[in-house]
PDB file of C-alpha atoms in Angstrom:
ATOM      1  CA  MET A   1     129.391  58.130   9.642  1.00 70.00           C
ATOM      2  CA  GLN A   2     129.811  54.464  10.629  1.00 85.00           C
ATOM      3  CA  ASN A   3     132.336  55.400  13.328  1.00 92.00           C
ATOM      4  CA  SER A   4     129.813  57.815  14.844  1.00 94.00           C
ATOM      5  CA  PHE A   5     127.101  55.147  14.769  1.00 94.00           C
ATOM      6  CA  SER A   6     129.412  52.638  16.468  1.00 95.00           C
ATOM      7  CA  ARG A   7     130.255  55.135  19.198  1.00 96.00           C
ATOM      8  CA  GLU A   8     126.604  55.958  19.807  1.00 97.00           C
ATOM      9  CA  LEU A   9     125.734  52.262  19.908  1.00 97.00           C
ATOM     10  CA  ALA A  10     128.546  51.515  22.369  1.00 97.00           C
ATOM     11  CA  HIS A  11     127.467  54.444  24.555  1.00 98.00           C
ATOM     12  CA  SER A  12     123.834  53.332  24.518  1.00 98.00           C
ATOM     13  CA  LEU A  13     124.794  49.763  25.414  1.00 98.00           C
ATOM     14  CA  ALA A  14     127.017  50.957  28.260  1.00 98.00           C
ATOM     15  CA  VAL A  15     124.204  53.092  29.683  1.00 98.00           C
ATOM     16  CA  MET A  16     121.774  50.189  29.354  1.00 98.00           C
ATOM     17  CA  LEU A  17     124.170  47.866  31.211  1.00 98.00           C
ATOM     18  CA  LEU A  18     124.631  50.395  34.017  1.00 98.00           C
ATOM     19  CA  GLU A  19     120.862  50.771  34.366  1.00 98.00           C
ATOM     20  CA  MET A  20     120.416  46.986  34.363  1.00 98.00           C
ATOM     21  CA  GLN A  21     123.076  46.625  37.060  1.00 98.00           C
ATOM     22  CA  ALA A  22     121.277  49.196  39.216  1.00 98.00           C
ATOM     23  CA  GLU A  23     117.963  47.369  38.731  1.00 98.00           C
ATOM     24  CA  LEU A  24     119.552  44.027  39.671  1.00 97.00           C
ATOM     25  CA  GLU A  25     121.116  45.529  42.789  1.00 97.00           C
ATOM     26  CA  GLU A  26     117.734  46.961  43.803  1.00 96.00           C
ATOM     27  CA  PHE A  27     116.062  43.590  43.160  1.00 95.00           C
ATOM     28  CA  ALA A  28     118.709  41.778  45.228  1.00 94.00           C
ATOM     29  CA  TYR A  29     118.192  44.260  48.076  1.00 94.00           C
ATOM     30  CA  GLN A  30     114.420  43.722  47.962  1.00 93.00           C
ATOM     31  CA  MET A  31     114.883  39.949  47.960  1.00 91.00           C
ATOM     32  CA  ASP A  32     117.180  40.208  50.987  1.00 91.00           C
ATOM     33  CA  GLN A  33     114.510  42.228  52.837  1.00 91.00           C
ATOM     34  CA  ALA A  34     111.595  39.919  51.932  1.00 83.00           C
ATOM     35  CA  PRO A  35     110.507  37.132  54.283  1.00 83.00           C
ATOM     36  CA  GLN A  36     111.994  33.763  53.364  1.00 74.00           C
ATOM     37  CA  VAL A  37     109.591  30.882  52.655  1.00 66.00           C
ATOM     38  CA  THR A  38     110.853  27.343  53.238  1.00 65.00           C
ATOM     39  CA  ALA A  39     109.048  24.047  52.755  1.00 59.00           C
ATOM     40  CA  THR A  40     109.065  21.639  55.707  1.00 64.00           C
ATOM     41  CA  GLY A  41     107.156  18.437  55.073  1.00 60.00           C
ATOM     42  CA  SER A  42     103.671  19.304  53.867  1.00 57.00           C
ATOM     43  CA  SER A  43     103.579  22.774  55.445  1.00 61.00           C
ATOM     44  CA  LEU A  44     105.260  26.068  54.618  1.00 59.00           C
ATOM     45  CA  VAL A  45     107.165  28.009  57.226  1.00 63.00           C
ATOM     46  CA  VAL A  46     107.748  31.736  56.791  1.00 63.00           C
ATOM     47  CA  GLU A  47     110.884  33.114  58.410  1.00 61.00           C
ATOM     48  CA  SER A  48     111.951  36.740  58.552  1.00 55.00           C
ATOM     49  CA  GLN A  49     115.581  37.714  57.968  1.00 48.00           C
ATOM     50  CA  ALA A  50     115.734  38.963  61.574  1.00 48.00           C
ATOM     51  CA  GLN A  51     115.021  35.472  62.923  1.00 53.00           C
ATOM     52  CA  ALA A  52     117.568  33.723  60.693  1.00 49.00           C
TER      53      ALA A  52
END
């Protein structure tokens, strides 16, 4: 019984980690596509990735 529980727990954790990795990759992709905001003096300058 405990062995079965341990296997199910390990499987659930592995699935959760794979899903989290996919979410982080999607977030990183979205951040790469978003305009970059940089502070210069007292004003903010927005740059797109295409200009950089």
